[in-house]
PDB file of C-alpha atoms in Angstrom:
ATOM      1  CA  MET F 169     110.324  97.424 103.282  1.00  0.00           C
ATOM      2  CA  PRO F 170     111.332  96.654  99.706  1.00  0.00           C
ATOM      3  CA  THR F 171     115.019  96.596  98.940  1.00  0.00           C
ATOM      4  CA  PRO F 172     116.201  99.533  96.872  1.00  0.00           C
ATOM      5  CA  LYS F 173     117.072  99.001  93.227  1.00  0.00           C
ATOM      6  CA  LYS F 174     120.732  98.273  92.686  1.00  0.00           C
ATOM      7  CA  GLY F 175     122.910 100.049  90.222  1.00  0.00           C
ATOM      8  CA  PRO F 176     123.019 103.630  89.076  1.00  0.00           C
ATOM      9  CA  ARG F 177     119.888 105.719  89.244  1.00  0.00           C
ATOM     10  CA  LEU F 178     118.442 107.594  86.315  1.00  0.00           C
ATOM     11  CA  ALA F 179     119.650 110.856  87.777  1.00  0.00           C
ATOM     12  CA  SER F 180     122.252 111.984  90.285  1.00  0.00           C
ATOM     13  CA  SER F 181     120.223 111.406  93.452  1.00  0.00           C
ATOM     14  CA  PRO F 182     116.984 109.710  94.568  1.00  0.00           C
ATOM     15  CA  ALA F 183     115.289 113.079  95.060  1.00  0.00           C
ATOM     16  CA  HIS F 184     116.242 114.188  91.554  1.00  0.00           C
ATOM     17  CA  GLU F 185     114.964 110.915  90.110  1.00  0.00           C
ATOM     18  CA  ARG F 186     111.661 111.253  91.986  1.00  0.00           C
ATOM     19  CA  LEU F 187     111.181 114.818  90.717  1.00  0.00           C
ATOM     20  CA  MET F 188     112.116 113.828  87.177  1.00  0.00           C
ATOM     21  CA  LEU F 189     109.574 110.991  87.174  1.00  0.00           C
ATOM     22  CA  ALA F 190     106.916 113.333  88.592  1.00  0.00           C
ATOM     23  CA  ASN F 191     107.578 115.833  85.801  1.00  0.00           C
ATOM     24  CA  MET F 192     107.411 113.101  83.159  1.00  0.00           C
ATOM     25  CA  ALA F 193     104.123 111.820  84.631  1.00  0.00           C
ATOM     26  CA  THR F 194     102.713 115.350  84.545  1.00  0.00           C
ATOM     27  CA  SER F 195     103.717 115.700  80.890  1.00  0.00           C
ATOM     28  CA  LEU F 196     102.256 112.297  80.062  1.00  0.00           C
ATOM     29  CA  PHE F 197      98.872 113.169  81.596  1.00  0.00           C
ATOM     30  CA  ALA F 198      98.888 116.574  79.893  1.00  0.00           C
ATOM     31  CA  ASN F 199      99.804 115.323  76.402  1.00  0.00           C
ATOM     32  CA  GLY F 200      98.784 111.668  76.344  1.00  0.00           C
ATOM     33  CA  ARG F 201     102.220 110.529  75.147  1.00  0.00           C
ATOM     34  CA  ILE F 202     105.850 111.475  75.602  1.00  0.00           C
ATOM     35  CA  LYS F 203     109.119 110.431  73.998  1.00  0.00           C
ATOM     36  CA  THR F 204     111.947 109.541  76.359  1.00  0.00           C
ATOM     37  CA  THR F 205     114.666 106.952  76.825  1.00  0.00           C
ATOM     38  CA  LEU F 206     113.662 103.345  77.326  1.00  0.00           C
ATOM     39  CA  PRO F 207     114.947 103.023  80.924  1.00  0.00           C
ATOM     40  CA  LYS F 208     113.069 106.179  81.952  1.00  0.00           C
ATOM     41  CA  ALA F 209     109.886 104.903  80.302  1.00  0.00           C
ATOM     42  CA  LYS F 210     110.213 101.586  82.128  1.00  0.00           C
ATOM     43  CA  ARG F 211     110.663 103.377  85.461  1.00  0.00           C
ATOM     44  CA  LEU F 212     107.754 105.740  84.707  1.00  0.00           C
ATOM     45  CA  ARG F 213     105.193 103.055  83.875  1.00  0.00           C
ATOM     46  CA  PRO F 214     104.535 101.716  87.440  1.00  0.00           C
ATOM     47  CA  LEU F 215     104.247 105.236  88.830  1.00  0.00           C
ATOM     48  CA  VAL F 216     101.729 106.320  86.188  1.00  0.00           C
ATOM     49  CA  GLU F 217      99.645 103.168  86.534  1.00  0.00           C
ATOM     50  CA  ARG F 218      99.479 103.577  90.307  1.00  0.00           C
ATOM     51  CA  LEU F 219      98.361 107.198  89.905  1.00  0.00           C
ATOM     52  CA  ILE F 220      95.627 106.152  87.463  1.00  0.00           C
ATOM     53  CA  SER F 221      94.453 103.509  89.933  1.00  0.00           C
ATOM     54  CA  PHE F 222      94.172 106.219  92.585  1.00  0.00           C
ATOM     55  CA  ALA F 223      92.230 108.389  90.136  1.00  0.00           C
ATOM     56  CA  LYS F 224      89.798 105.561  89.440  1.00  0.00           C
ATOM     57  CA  ARG F 225      88.956 105.407  93.144  1.00  0.00           C
ATOM     58  CA  GLY F 226      88.081 109.098  93.026  1.00  0.00           C
ATOM     59  CA  ASP F 227      87.934 109.839  96.757  1.00  0.00           C
ATOM     60  CA  LEU F 228      89.582 112.719  98.572  1.00  0.00           C
ATOM     61  CA  HIS F 229      92.394 110.653 100.045  1.00  0.00           C
ATOM     62  CA  SER F 230      93.336 109.355  96.592  1.00  0.00           C
ATOM     63  CA  ARG F 231      93.337 112.900  95.221  1.00  0.00           C
ATOM     64  CA  ARG F 232      95.680 114.009  97.997  1.00  0.00           C
ATOM     65  CA  ARG F 233      98.009 111.080  97.360  1.00  0.00           C
ATOM     66  CA  VAL F 234      98.175 111.992  93.673  1.00  0.00           C
ATOM     67  CA  MET F 235      98.820 115.628  94.594  1.00  0.00           C
ATOM     68  CA  ARG F 236     101.969 114.499  96.439  1.00  0.00           C
ATOM     69  CA  VAL F 237     103.450 113.491  93.085  1.00  0.00           C
ATOM     70  CA  ILE F 238     101.757 115.792  90.583  1.00  0.00           C
ATOM     71  CA  ARG F 239     101.742 119.371  91.817  1.00  0.00           C
ATOM     72  CA  ASN F 240      99.659 120.866  88.990  1.00  0.00           C
ATOM     73  CA  LYS F 241      96.000 121.008  90.070  1.00  0.00           C
ATOM     74  CA  SER F 242      94.643 121.289  86.535  1.00  0.00           C
ATOM     75  CA  ILE F 243      96.490 118.122  85.501  1.00  0.00           C
ATOM     76  CA  VAL F 244      95.192 116.303  88.600  1.00  0.00           C
ATOM     77  CA  HIS F 245      91.665 117.443  87.731  1.00  0.00           C
ATOM     78  CA  LYS F 246      92.116 116.155  84.170  1.00  0.00           C
ATOM     79  CA  LEU F 247      93.420 112.861  85.544  1.00  0.00           C
ATOM     80  CA  PHE F 248      90.467 112.371  87.867  1.00  0.00           C
ATOM     81  CA  THR F 249      87.752 113.460  85.430  1.00  0.00           C
ATOM     82  CA  GLU F 250      88.811 112.573  81.885  1.00  0.00           C
ATOM     83  CA  ILE F 251      91.530 109.930  82.121  1.00  0.00           C
ATOM     84  CA  ALA F 252      89.889 107.959  84.937  1.00  0.00           C
ATOM     85  CA  GLU F 253      86.652 107.783  82.912  1.00  0.00           C
ATOM     86  CA  GLN F 254      88.530 106.457  79.885  1.00  0.00           C
ATOM     87  CA  MET F 255      90.222 103.789  82.003  1.00  0.00           C
ATOM     88  CA  GLU F 256      87.069 102.752  83.898  1.00  0.00           C
ATOM     89  CA  GLN F 257      86.628  99.466  81.992  1.00  0.00           C
ATOM     90  CA  ARG F 258      90.317  98.540  82.223  1.00  0.00           C
ATOM     91  CA  GLU F 259      91.711  96.579  85.128  1.00  0.00           C
ATOM     92  CA  GLY F 260      95.320  97.499  84.441  1.00  0.00           C
ATOM     93  CA  GLY F 261      97.620  98.081  81.512  1.00  0.00           C
ATOM     94  CA  TYR F 262      96.874 101.786  81.271  1.00  0.00           C
ATOM     95  CA  THR F 263     100.124 102.618  79.452  1.00  0.00           C
ATOM     96  CA  ARG F 264     101.953 101.344  76.403  1.00  0.00           C
ATOM     97  CA  ILE F 265     105.685 101.555  75.669  1.00  0.00           C
ATOM     98  CA  ILE F 266     106.706 101.609  72.007  1.00  0.00           C
ATOM     99  CA  ARG F 267     110.384 101.384  71.113  1.00  0.00           C
ATOM    100  CA  VAL F 268     111.619 103.755  68.434  1.00  0.00           C
ATOM    101  CA  ALA F 269     114.945 104.335  66.705  1.00  0.00           C
ATOM    102  CA  PRO F 270     117.947 105.129  68.923  1.00  0.00           C
ATOM    103  CA  ARG F 271     118.815 108.746  69.541  1.00  0.00           C
ATOM    104  CA  LYS F 272     121.437 110.252  67.238  1.00  0.00           C
ATOM    105  CA  GLY F 273     124.581 111.277  68.953  1.00  0.00           C
ATOM    106  CA  ASP F 274     124.770 108.860  71.876  1.00  0.00           C
ATOM    107  CA  ALA F 275     122.625 106.010  70.432  1.00  0.00           C
ATOM    108  CA  ALA F 276     120.494 105.857  73.590  1.00  0.00           C
ATOM    109  CA  PRO F 277     117.462 103.565  73.153  1.00  0.00           C
ATOM    110  CA  GLN F 278     114.382 105.719  72.732  1.00  0.00           C
ATOM    111  CA  ALA F 279     110.762 104.880  73.495  1.00  0.00           C
ATOM    112  CA  ILE F 280     107.339 106.466  73.373  1.00  0.00           C
ATOM    113  CA  ILE F 281     105.168 105.922  76.440  1.00  0.00           C
ATOM    114  CA  GLU F 282     101.491 106.663  75.917  1.00  0.00           C
ATOM    115  CA  LEU F 283      98.156 106.222  77.619  1.00  0.00           C
ATOM    116  CA  VAL F 284      95.992 103.444  76.201  1.00  0.00           C
ATOM    117  CA  THR F 285      92.795 105.304  75.325  1.00  0.00           C
ATOM    118  CA  GLU F 286      91.146 102.690  73.131  1.00  0.00           C
ATOM    119  CA  PRO F 287      88.151 100.979  74.697  1.00  0.00           C
ATOM    120  CA  VAL F 288      88.575  97.464  75.995  1.00  0.00           C
ATOM    121  CA  SER F 289      88.463  95.012  73.087  1.00  0.00           C
ATOM    122  CA  PRO F 290      84.986  93.856  72.084  1.00  0.00           C
ATOM    123  CA  LYS F 291      85.892  90.272  72.926  1.00  0.00           C
ATOM    124  CA  GLN F 292      86.834  91.200  76.489  1.00  0.00           C
ATOM    125  CA  ALA F 293      83.742  93.386  76.802  1.00  0.00           C
ATOM    126  CA  VAL F 294      81.524  90.513  75.620  1.00  0.00           C
ATOM    127  CA  VAL F 295      83.200  88.153  78.080  1.00  0.00           C
ATOM    128  CA  LYS F 296      82.618  90.604  80.943  1.00  0.00           C
ATOM    129  CA  GLU F 297      78.987  91.080  79.905  1.00  0.00           C
ATOM    130  CA  ALA F 298      78.538  87.298  79.702  1.00  0.00           C
ATOM    131  CA  GLU F 299      80.020  86.868  83.167  1.00  0.00           C
ATOM    132  CA  ALA F 300      77.712  89.563  84.532  1.00  0.00           C
ATOM    133  CA  ALA F 301      74.720  87.931  82.814  1.00  0.00           C
ATOM    134  CA  ALA F 302      75.713  84.546  84.238  1.00  0.00           C
ATOM    135  CA  LYS F 303      75.877  86.026  87.729  1.00  0.00           C
ATOM    136  CA  THR F 304      72.429  87.607  87.375  1.00  0.00           C
ATOM    137  CA  ALA F 305      71.048  84.385  85.881  1.00  0.00           C
ATOM    138  CA  ALA F 306      72.505  82.375  88.751  1.00  0.00           C
ATOM    139  CA  ALA F 307      70.938  84.791  91.227  1.00  0.00           C
ATOM    140  CA  ALA F 308      67.613  84.568  89.383  1.00  0.00           C
ATOM    141  CA  ASP F 309      67.854  80.748  89.310  1.00  0.00           C
ATOM    142  CA  ALA F 310      68.549  80.716  93.035  1.00  0.00           C
ATOM    143  CA  GLU F 311      65.542  82.979  93.581  1.00  0.00           C
ATOM    144  CA  VAL F 312      63.374  80.793  91.335  1.00  0.00           C
ATOM    145  CA  SER F 313      64.571  77.631  93.080  1.00  0.00           C
ATOM    146  CA  GLU F 314      63.791  79.183  96.467  1.00  0.00           C
ATOM    147  CA  GLN F 315      60.333  80.074  95.158  1.00  0.00           C
ATOM    148  CA  ALA F 316      59.933  76.544  93.771  1.00  0.00           C
ATOM    149  CA  VAL F 317      60.937  75.062  97.123  1.00  0.00           C
ATOM    150  CA  ALA F 318      58.458  77.340  98.873  1.00  0.00           C
ATOM    151  CA  ASP F 319      55.718  76.385  96.373  1.00  0.00           C
ATOM    152  CA  ALA F 320      56.560  72.701  96.721  1.00  0.00           C
ATOM    153  CA  SER F 321      56.476  72.894 100.500  1.00  0.00           C
ATOM    154  CA  ALA F 322      53.137  74.732 100.348  1.00  0.00           C
ATOM    155  CA  THR F 323      51.764  72.093  97.962  1.00  0.00           C
ATOM    156  CA  ALA F 324      53.093  69.305 100.178  1.00  0.00           C
ATOM    157  CA  THR F 325      51.479  70.937 103.197  1.00  0.00           C
ATOM    158  CA  GLU F 326      48.148  71.235 101.387  1.00  0.00           C
ATOM    159  CA  GLN F 327      48.350  67.601 100.299  1.00  0.00           C
ATOM    160  CA  ALA F 328      49.180  66.527 103.854  1.00  0.00           C
ATOM    161  CA  VAL F 329      46.168  68.469 105.198  1.00  0.00           C
ATOM    162  CA  GLU F 330      43.909  66.876 102.572  1.00  0.00           C
ATOM    163  CA  ALA F 331      45.290  63.433 103.419  1.00  0.00           C
ATOM    164  CA  ASP F 332      44.659  64.074 107.110  1.00  0.00           C
ATOM    165  CA  LYS F 333      41.042  65.104 106.312  1.00  0.00           C
ATOM    166  CA  ALA F 334      40.571  61.981 104.215  1.00  0.00           C
ATOM    167  CA  ASN F 335      41.974  59.814 107.020  1.00  0.00           C
ATOM    168  CA  ALA F 336      39.710  61.558 109.539  1.00  0.00           C
ATOM    169  CA  GLU F 337      36.674  61.009 107.296  1.00  0.00           C
ATOM    170  CA  ALA F 338      37.650  57.362 106.850  1.00  0.00           C
ATOM    171  CA  VAL F 339      37.952  56.924 110.631  1.00  0.00           C
ATOM    172  CA  VAL F 340      34.565  58.609 111.155  1.00  0.00           C
ATOM    173  CA  ALA F 341      32.998  56.398 108.468  1.00  0.00           C
ATOM    174  CA  GLU F 342      34.561  53.307 110.063  1.00  0.00           C
ATOM    175  CA  ASP F 343      33.230  54.336 113.481  1.00  0.00           C
ATOM    176  CA  LYS F 344      29.726  54.797 112.028  1.00  0.00           C
ATOM    177  CA  ALA F 345      29.964  51.423 110.353  1.00  0.00           C
ATOM    178  CA  THR F 346      30.977  49.715 113.615  1.00  0.00           C
ATOM    179  CA  GLU F 347      28.170  51.522 115.466  1.00  0.00           C
ATOM    180  CA  ALA F 348      25.675  50.420 112.822  1.00  0.00           C
ATOM    181  CA  GLU F 349      26.911  46.824 113.124  1.00  0.00           C
ATOM    182  CA  ALA F 350      26.680  47.021 116.919  1.00  0.00           C
ATOM    183  CA  ALA F 351      23.159  48.443 116.687  1.00  0.00           C
ATOM    184  CA  ALA F 352      22.136  45.690 114.262  1.00  0.00           C
ATOM    185  CA  ALA F 353      23.621  43.044 116.570  1.00  0.00           C
ATOM    186  CA  THR F 354      21.727  44.379 119.610  1.00  0.00           C
ATOM    187  CA  GLU F 355      18.423  44.366 117.721  1.00  0.00           C
ATOM    188  CA  GLU F 356      18.733  40.704 116.909  1.00  0.00           C
TER     189      GLU F 356
END
């Protein structure tokens, strides 16, 4: 079991903090971005990324686990249909935290946390495509090499059979030659 975080919580009790983070996650999925304090944004990020990972799985158990945190069914539906599709190519890093000017009054550090909706960079996409092409090429090479081995073994077998026939013919010719010599010797 992980040790609890030390120091004061974001709210008065663990239950209040959990509910506050659930409400902020619901707002983030509904609007795409929210403005909050920096410590709250940093505490929200792991929760949101875990929920998006569940949504990418898409099975019933994952949906029920997300429903434990987010109680609004329409937001859960949006998460599983729209947001999960947008994040399909990503392997993490679904959110972005941008620091903004401190809040007037108490000078609390403010931040905007938003979902990263841009597609994966073209460079990363090209690298992934190249890796996939290399895997398929390696599989094709393995298949071709297996076929080449099979062809080579078939050719070697054919050559061995032909060599055996040639040896048999040579033995038969040798036997005929010795018989002819024996017949010639008996006639003399």
